[in-house]
Every structure is written in C-alpha cells, then in structure tokens.
C-alpha cells in the first residue's frame, strides 16, 4: 500500500461542494432569523456569524455519526461474509478477497466497506498483517466494535483459536447492538419531532404578536435593557437546544 495514500478518517466529515453550499445557506437563514426575531437588526445578524460556524460544526458531527453507523452495519456484513468463506475452507486472507465480491454486490464498489477491503487487500499484497489493517480501520472509524474485534482477532490468530466461531459471534454482537440502537432511535423519533416543533414555537409566538400587535415589542428592540433581556432569552433558548440534544443523544456501547 502506498504510504502517500490517505485513508478515510470516519471521525471527521468534509462537505461535498454542493452539500456544503446547501448547509451554508441553511445556516445563514437560521442566523438571519435569530437576528431579526430577537433583535430586529441586520447588524445583529453579522454579530451572530459565529453561530453559523457552530451550526456547520454540529451538522458535520451529525453526518459523521450517521456515516459511522452505516460503516458499523457494513462491517457486520463483511464479518458474516468472512465467517461464511472460512466455513467454505478459505484461509482468512483469501476469505477477505472473496468477501469483497459479496460486499460489492451489496454496497457497490464505492461503498465504504468496499473501499476499506480494497485497502486491506492492498496491504496484504504488501505483506502487512491482517490484524494490523483491521486495527487501522478501528482507529480511523472510532467504532469500539471494530477495535475490540481487531484485538480479539489478533489474540485468536496468535493462539490458534476457532476463527470461524469468533467471526460469527462478533457479527452477532454487532448486529444485536445495531438492532438495539435502531429500537431506541425509533422510540425517540416522536420525541425528536416534538423537539423540532418546540424549537420553532418562540419564533411563531414573536411573529404572531408582531403581526397582531405592531410595536408591542418595540421597547425590547430599541432600549439597552430590552436588548439585554432579549440576549438573555436567546441564551436560554440556545441552552435549551443544547440540553434537549444531549438528552436525546443516547449511545449504545
């Protein structure tokens, strides 16, 4: 494997040009809405520019998490394919090569696991031990399941353990954790929808009062004390968003 080849880091996420533009526009709209509703000032929108970068950072974190979840499922399928190939009599190295064909049919040649298997095959051809290649994937993915599998795999290979049994148990373990996570996310789905609706209620309330009682909030926008009160309200609003996101962010393992 070429030393100049940069392997993917799944703990980070980089926007594609079109994707980055869309999220940038979404962030600008959010900043503009906050500046207009809480301060009635375009200058405030400029002062709130750091919120845009926080929004983009949080979006990257969410997308990186989603990508790692997808990689975990694909890795589980790869381990099942390895176990099946081992049962068919292939050595573990040849089982990896055969598993690539199965993963290519499932996820296409540009699928994350297919890209990783190609790296592994290239490493094997350059006499890099398999356990080291799997451990590299675990470190870059940030997934405990893959790191634990790499450690167990290395110990089993050195001690001559039953590799087929280890592969099968590992796949079952990952599948159980994935299913549990899906069940939790399904149960939290309604709560997350409620949270999104609640996030918009303050804006609807301000808009409604502005339309039905023009000038009602004028003192809040034109006096120093009013702006301080609105700033305190904004801080409380952002804190509530942060706490709600953390409460609903349940992790397995």
mmCIF file of C-alpha atoms in Angstrom:
data_model
loop_
_atom_site.group_PDB
_atom_site.id
_atom_site.type_symbol
_atom_site.label_atom_id
_atom_site.label_comp_id
_atom_site.label_asym_id
_atom_site.label_seq_id
_atom_site.Cartn_x
_atom_site.Cartn_y
_atom_site.Cartn_z
ATOM 1 C CA UNK A 1 0.000 0.000 0.000
ATOM 2 C CA UNK A 2 1.337 3.404 -0.908
ATOM 3 C CA UNK A 3 2.471 5.490 2.035
ATOM 4 C CA UNK A 4 1.107 8.569 0.295
ATOM 5 C CA UNK A 5 -2.385 7.088 0.162
ATOM 6 C CA UNK A 6 -4.594 8.946 2.626
ATOM 7 C CA UNK A 7 -7.038 6.629 4.353
ATOM 8 C CA UNK A 8 -10.504 7.897 5.323
ATOM 9 C CA UNK A 9 -10.975 9.249 8.847
ATOM 10 C CA UNK A 10 -14.566 8.468 9.831
ATOM 11 C CA UNK A 11 -14.439 10.656 12.938
ATOM 12 C CA UNK A 12 -14.334 13.707 10.664
ATOM 13 C CA UNK A 13 -16.711 14.799 7.923
ATOM 14 C CA UNK A 14 -15.989 17.062 4.980
ATOM 15 C CA UNK A 15 -18.839 18.565 2.981
ATOM 16 C CA UNK A 16 -19.051 17.990 -0.737
ATOM 17 C CA UNK A 17 -19.179 21.351 -2.604
ATOM 18 C CA UNK A 18 -22.934 21.207 -3.309
ATOM 19 C CA UNK A 19 -23.676 19.804 0.131
ATOM 20 C CA UNK A 20 -21.580 22.484 1.826
ATOM 21 C CA UNK A 21 -23.370 25.222 -0.108
ATOM 22 C CA UNK A 22 -26.809 23.934 0.929
ATOM 23 C CA UNK A 23 -25.873 23.738 4.613
ATOM 24 C CA UNK A 24 -24.226 27.153 4.414
ATOM 25 C CA UNK A 25 -27.472 28.643 3.068
ATOM 26 C CA UNK A 26 -29.468 26.859 5.767
ATOM 27 C CA UNK A 27 -27.139 28.243 8.436
ATOM 28 C CA UNK A 28 -27.364 31.767 7.024
ATOM 29 C CA UNK A 29 -31.168 31.572 7.130
ATOM 30 C CA UNK A 30 -31.069 30.440 10.756
ATOM 31 C CA UNK A 31 -28.701 33.270 11.731
ATOM 32 C CA UNK A 32 -30.850 35.800 9.841
ATOM 33 C CA UNK A 33 -33.995 34.527 11.569
ATOM 34 C CA UNK A 34 -32.387 34.757 15.023
ATOM 35 C CA UNK A 35 -31.023 38.245 14.339
ATOM 36 C CA UNK A 36 -34.337 39.553 13.008
ATOM 37 C CA UNK A 37 -36.644 37.939 15.560
ATOM 38 C CA UNK A 38 -34.538 38.636 18.662
ATOM 39 C CA UNK A 39 -33.010 41.990 17.721
ATOM 40 C CA UNK A 40 -34.738 43.360 14.585
ATOM 41 C CA UNK A 41 -31.263 44.264 13.343
ATOM 42 C CA UNK A 42 -29.114 43.171 10.420
ATOM 43 C CA UNK A 43 -26.071 44.287 12.408
ATOM 44 C CA UNK A 44 -27.028 41.679 14.999
ATOM 45 C CA UNK A 45 -27.049 39.088 12.206
ATOM 46 C CA UNK A 46 -23.407 39.931 11.475
ATOM 47 C CA UNK A 47 -22.539 39.717 15.170
ATOM 48 C CA UNK A 48 -24.181 36.288 15.289
ATOM 49 C CA UNK A 49 -21.966 34.991 12.464
ATOM 50 C CA UNK A 50 -20.134 32.598 14.862
ATOM 51 C CA UNK A 51 -23.455 30.766 15.270
ATOM 52 C CA UNK A 52 -23.173 29.823 11.585
ATOM 53 C CA UNK A 53 -19.851 28.076 12.193
ATOM 54 C CA UNK A 54 -21.265 26.298 15.250
ATOM 55 C CA UNK A 55 -24.203 25.127 13.123
ATOM 56 C CA UNK A 56 -21.883 23.777 10.416
ATOM 57 C CA UNK A 57 -19.702 22.077 13.035
ATOM 58 C CA UNK A 58 -22.733 20.392 14.605
ATOM 59 C CA UNK A 59 -24.002 19.317 11.180
ATOM 60 C CA UNK A 60 -20.629 17.720 10.410
ATOM 61 C CA UNK A 61 -20.772 15.902 13.744
ATOM 62 C CA UNK A 62 -24.247 14.541 12.965
ATOM 63 C CA UNK A 63 -23.249 13.413 9.475
ATOM 64 C CA UNK A 64 -20.043 11.793 10.766
ATOM 65 C CA UNK A 65 -22.090 9.889 13.361
ATOM 66 C CA UNK A 66 -24.537 8.729 10.698
ATOM 67 C CA UNK A 67 -21.663 7.584 8.472
ATOM 68 C CA UNK A 68 -20.084 5.617 11.334
ATOM 69 C CA UNK A 69 -23.419 3.893 11.982
ATOM 70 C CA UNK A 70 -23.584 2.883 8.323
ATOM 71 C CA UNK A 71 -19.980 1.648 8.445
ATOM 72 C CA UNK A 72 -20.785 -0.445 11.526
ATOM 73 C CA UNK A 73 -23.606 -2.217 9.651
ATOM 74 C CA UNK A 74 -21.421 -2.778 6.596
ATOM 75 C CA UNK A 75 -18.575 -4.101 8.769
ATOM 76 C CA UNK A 76 -21.001 -6.578 10.356
ATOM 77 C CA UNK A 77 -21.951 -7.855 6.890
ATOM 78 C CA UNK A 78 -18.276 -8.177 5.992
ATOM 79 C CA UNK A 79 -17.578 -10.235 9.125
ATOM 80 C CA UNK A 80 -20.517 -12.531 8.287
ATOM 81 C CA UNK A 81 -19.119 -12.975 4.773
ATOM 82 C CA UNK A 82 -15.690 -13.760 6.239
ATOM 83 C CA UNK A 83 -17.220 -16.384 8.536
ATOM 84 C CA UNK A 84 -19.087 -17.990 5.616
ATOM 85 C CA UNK A 85 -15.917 -18.066 3.497
ATOM 86 C CA UNK A 86 -13.953 -19.587 6.391
ATOM 87 C CA UNK A 87 -16.547 -22.345 6.677
ATOM 88 C CA UNK A 88 -16.133 -22.950 2.939
ATOM 89 C CA UNK A 89 -12.450 -23.716 3.539
ATOM 90 C CA UNK A 90 -10.738 -20.440 2.581
ATOM 91 C CA UNK A 91 -7.803 -19.114 4.575
ATOM 92 C CA UNK A 92 -8.617 -15.864 6.382
ATOM 93 C CA UNK A 93 -6.629 -13.809 3.831
ATOM 94 C CA UNK A 94 -8.429 -15.400 0.876
ATOM 95 C CA UNK A 95 -11.720 -15.102 2.754
ATOM 96 C CA UNK A 96 -11.196 -11.328 2.745
ATOM 97 C CA UNK A 97 -10.710 -11.329 -1.029
ATOM 98 C CA UNK A 98 -13.874 -13.378 -1.510
ATOM 99 C CA UNK A 99 -15.805 -11.154 0.898
ATOM 100 C CA UNK A 100 -15.073 -8.182 -1.347
ATOM 101 C CA UNK A 101 -17.247 -9.680 -4.098
ATOM 102 C CA UNK A 102 -20.175 -10.052 -1.698
ATOM 103 C CA UNK A 103 -19.806 -6.508 -0.368
ATOM 104 C CA UNK A 104 -19.507 -5.111 -3.883
ATOM 105 C CA UNK A 105 -22.859 -6.699 -4.755
ATOM 106 C CA UNK A 106 -24.459 -5.247 -1.597
ATOM 107 C CA UNK A 107 -22.985 -1.745 -1.493
ATOM 108 C CA UNK A 108 -21.297 -1.124 -4.840
ATOM 109 C CA UNK A 109 -17.600 -0.621 -5.415
ATOM 110 C CA UNK A 110 -17.710 2.852 -3.832
ATOM 111 C CA UNK A 111 -19.343 1.588 -0.643
ATOM 112 C CA UNK A 112 -17.346 2.384 2.492
ATOM 113 C CA UNK A 113 -16.636 -1.236 3.333
ATOM 114 C CA UNK A 114 -15.595 -1.986 -0.251
ATOM 115 C CA UNK A 115 -13.105 0.875 -0.149
ATOM 116 C CA UNK A 116 -11.752 -0.479 3.137
ATOM 117 C CA UNK A 117 -11.488 -4.055 1.858
ATOM 118 C CA UNK A 118 -9.511 -2.806 -1.138
ATOM 119 C CA UNK A 119 -7.110 -1.108 1.291
ATOM 120 C CA UNK A 120 -6.851 -4.354 3.259
ATOM 121 C CA UNK A 121 -6.185 -6.425 0.127
ATOM 122 C CA UNK A 122 -3.535 -3.934 -1.000
ATOM 123 C CA UNK A 123 -1.949 -4.171 2.442
ATOM 124 C CA UNK A 124 -1.934 -7.979 2.329
ATOM 125 C CA UNK A 125 -0.197 -7.855 -1.040
ATOM 126 C CA UNK A 126 2.457 -5.672 0.580
ATOM 127 C CA UNK A 127 2.939 -8.193 3.411
ATOM 128 C CA UNK A 128 1.097 -6.143 6.056
ATOM 129 C CA UNK A 129 -0.520 -8.451 8.633
ATOM 130 C CA UNK A 130 -4.307 -8.558 8.557
ATOM 131 C CA UNK A 131 -4.820 -7.720 12.229
ATOM 132 C CA UNK A 132 -2.830 -4.502 11.803
ATOM 133 C CA UNK A 133 -5.005 -3.478 8.852
ATOM 134 C CA UNK A 134 -8.211 -4.162 10.801
ATOM 135 C CA UNK A 135 -6.852 -2.234 13.789
ATOM 136 C CA UNK A 136 -6.133 0.707 11.475
ATOM 137 C CA UNK A 137 -9.775 0.657 10.371
ATOM 138 C CA UNK A 138 -10.893 0.571 14.010
ATOM 139 C CA UNK A 139 -8.758 3.597 14.898
ATOM 140 C CA UNK A 140 -9.965 5.614 11.907
ATOM 141 C CA UNK A 141 -13.612 4.657 12.386
ATOM 142 C CA UNK A 142 -13.771 5.472 16.087
ATOM 143 C CA UNK A 143 -16.024 2.414 16.483
ATOM 144 C CA UNK A 144 -15.337 0.343 19.647
ATOM 145 C CA UNK A 145 -16.775 -2.777 17.978
ATOM 146 C CA UNK A 146 -14.117 -2.783 15.260
ATOM 147 C CA UNK A 147 -11.307 -2.073 17.726
ATOM 148 C CA UNK A 148 -12.479 -4.886 20.001
ATOM 149 C CA UNK A 149 -12.729 -7.207 17.018
ATOM 150 C CA UNK A 150 -9.173 -6.301 15.973
ATOM 151 C CA UNK A 151 -7.855 -7.130 19.461
ATOM 152 C CA UNK A 152 -9.785 -10.423 19.667
ATOM 153 C CA UNK A 153 -8.775 -11.332 16.125
ATOM 154 C CA UNK A 154 -5.078 -10.718 16.871
ATOM 155 C CA UNK A 155 -5.203 -12.843 20.054
ATOM 156 C CA UNK A 156 -7.119 -15.659 18.335
ATOM 157 C CA UNK A 157 -4.719 -15.715 15.395
ATOM 158 C CA UNK A 158 -1.683 -15.930 17.655
ATOM 159 C CA UNK A 159 -3.214 -18.594 19.894
ATOM 160 C CA UNK A 160 -4.803 -20.624 17.089
ATOM 161 C CA UNK A 161 -8.415 -20.026 18.183
ATOM 162 C CA UNK A 162 -11.506 -21.002 16.227
ATOM 163 C CA UNK A 163 -11.572 -18.104 13.760
ATOM 164 C CA UNK A 164 -14.931 -19.036 12.212
ATOM 165 C CA UNK A 165 -16.627 -19.081 15.608
ATOM 166 C CA UNK A 166 -15.044 -15.761 16.563
ATOM 167 C CA UNK A 167 -16.147 -14.114 13.315
ATOM 168 C CA UNK A 168 -19.717 -15.354 13.711
ATOM 169 C CA UNK A 169 -20.012 -14.263 17.361
ATOM 170 C CA UNK A 170 -18.581 -10.842 16.532
ATOM 171 C CA UNK A 171 -21.116 -10.318 13.738
ATOM 172 C CA UNK A 172 -23.974 -11.369 16.042
ATOM 173 C CA UNK A 173 -22.758 -9.000 18.763
ATOM 174 C CA UNK A 174 -22.562 -6.032 16.358
ATOM 175 C CA UNK A 175 -25.983 -6.905 14.925
ATOM 176 C CA UNK A 176 -27.551 -7.020 18.403
ATOM 177 C CA UNK A 177 -26.108 -3.621 19.302
ATOM 178 C CA UNK A 178 -27.249 -2.177 15.959
ATOM 179 C CA UNK A 179 -30.779 -3.531 16.423
ATOM 180 C CA UNK A 180 -30.940 -2.149 19.971
ATOM 181 C CA UNK A 181 -29.805 1.265 18.740
ATOM 182 C CA UNK A 182 -32.439 1.221 15.981
ATOM 183 C CA UNK A 183 -35.166 0.370 18.506
ATOM 184 C CA UNK A 184 -34.094 3.235 20.765
ATOM 185 C CA UNK A 185 -33.965 5.698 17.867
ATOM 186 C CA UNK A 186 -37.431 4.543 16.791
ATOM 187 C CA UNK A 187 -38.812 5.175 20.274
ATOM 188 C CA UNK A 188 -37.141 8.582 20.381
ATOM 189 C CA UNK A 189 -38.404 9.527 16.906
ATOM 190 C CA UNK A 190 -41.617 11.112 18.218
ATOM 191 C CA UNK A 191 -39.716 13.000 20.931
ATOM 192 C CA UNK A 192 -37.271 14.382 18.372
ATOM 193 C CA UNK A 193 -40.152 15.571 16.209
ATOM 194 C CA UNK A 194 -41.700 17.255 19.250
ATOM 195 C CA UNK A 195 -38.347 18.879 19.996
ATOM 196 C CA UNK A 196 -38.119 20.341 16.472
ATOM 197 C CA UNK A 197 -41.639 21.761 16.788
ATOM 198 C CA UNK A 198 -40.848 23.239 20.198
ATOM 199 C CA UNK A 199 -37.704 24.839 18.748
ATOM 200 C CA UNK A 200 -39.877 26.840 16.335
ATOM 201 C CA UNK A 201 -42.562 27.921 18.816
ATOM 202 C CA UNK A 202 -40.698 31.032 20.115
ATOM 203 C CA UNK A 203 -40.353 32.329 16.546
ATOM 204 C CA UNK A 204 -44.028 31.731 15.786
ATOM 205 C CA UNK A 205 -45.040 33.481 19.010
ATOM 206 C CA UNK A 206 -42.927 36.562 18.249
ATOM 207 C CA UNK A 207 -44.156 36.629 14.649
ATOM 208 C CA UNK A 208 -47.795 36.311 15.740
ATOM 209 C CA UNK A 209 -47.548 39.154 18.284
ATOM 210 C CA UNK A 210 -45.652 41.335 15.782
ATOM 211 C CA UNK A 211 -48.391 40.847 13.189
ATOM 212 C CA UNK A 212 -51.376 41.235 15.525
ATOM 213 C CA UNK A 213 -49.949 43.955 17.796
ATOM 214 C CA UNK A 214 -47.422 46.050 15.847
ATOM 215 C CA UNK A 215 -44.996 47.865 18.115
ATOM 216 C CA UNK A 216 -45.684 45.625 21.127
ATOM 217 C CA UNK A 217 -42.032 44.542 21.284
ATOM 218 C CA UNK A 218 -40.593 47.942 20.310
ATOM 219 C CA UNK A 219 -39.221 48.578 23.784
ATOM 220 C CA UNK A 220 -37.359 45.260 23.592
ATOM 221 C CA UNK A 221 -35.583 46.257 20.388
ATOM 222 C CA UNK A 222 -34.928 49.967 20.940
ATOM 223 C CA UNK A 223 -33.661 50.153 24.529
ATOM 224 C CA UNK A 224 -30.478 48.847 26.122
ATOM 225 C CA UNK A 225 -32.401 46.998 28.833
ATOM 226 C CA UNK A 226 -34.698 45.446 26.244
ATOM 227 C CA UNK A 227 -31.751 44.188 24.194
ATOM 228 C CA UNK A 228 -30.172 42.725 27.310
ATOM 229 C CA UNK A 229 -33.419 40.906 28.098
ATOM 230 C CA UNK A 230 -33.627 39.570 24.535
ATOM 231 C CA UNK A 231 -29.998 38.460 24.752
ATOM 232 C CA UNK A 232 -30.792 36.597 27.964
ATOM 233 C CA UNK A 233 -33.795 34.983 26.243
ATOM 234 C CA UNK A 234 -31.587 33.957 23.324
ATOM 235 C CA UNK A 235 -29.007 32.458 25.684
ATOM 236 C CA UNK A 236 -31.732 30.495 27.490
ATOM 237 C CA UNK A 237 -33.115 29.332 24.140
ATOM 238 C CA UNK A 238 -29.698 28.109 22.940
ATOM 239 C CA UNK A 239 -29.097 26.376 26.279
ATOM 240 C CA UNK A 240 -32.442 24.573 25.965
ATOM 241 C CA UNK A 241 -31.484 23.399 22.471
ATOM 242 C CA UNK A 242 -28.171 22.086 23.774
ATOM 243 C CA UNK A 243 -29.761 20.243 26.711
ATOM 244 C CA UNK A 244 -32.526 18.738 24.541
ATOM 245 C CA UNK A 245 -29.977 17.460 22.020
ATOM 246 C CA UNK A 246 -27.870 15.861 24.761
ATOM 247 C CA UNK A 247 -30.877 14.272 26.472
ATOM 248 C CA UNK A 248 -31.994 12.650 23.212
ATOM 249 C CA UNK A 249 -28.461 11.575 22.270
ATOM 250 C CA UNK A 250 -28.468 8.046 23.702
ATOM 251 C CA UNK A 251 -25.441 5.955 22.759
ATOM 252 C CA UNK A 252 -25.044 2.188 22.849
ATOM 253 C CA UNK A 253 -21.709 0.786 23.966
#
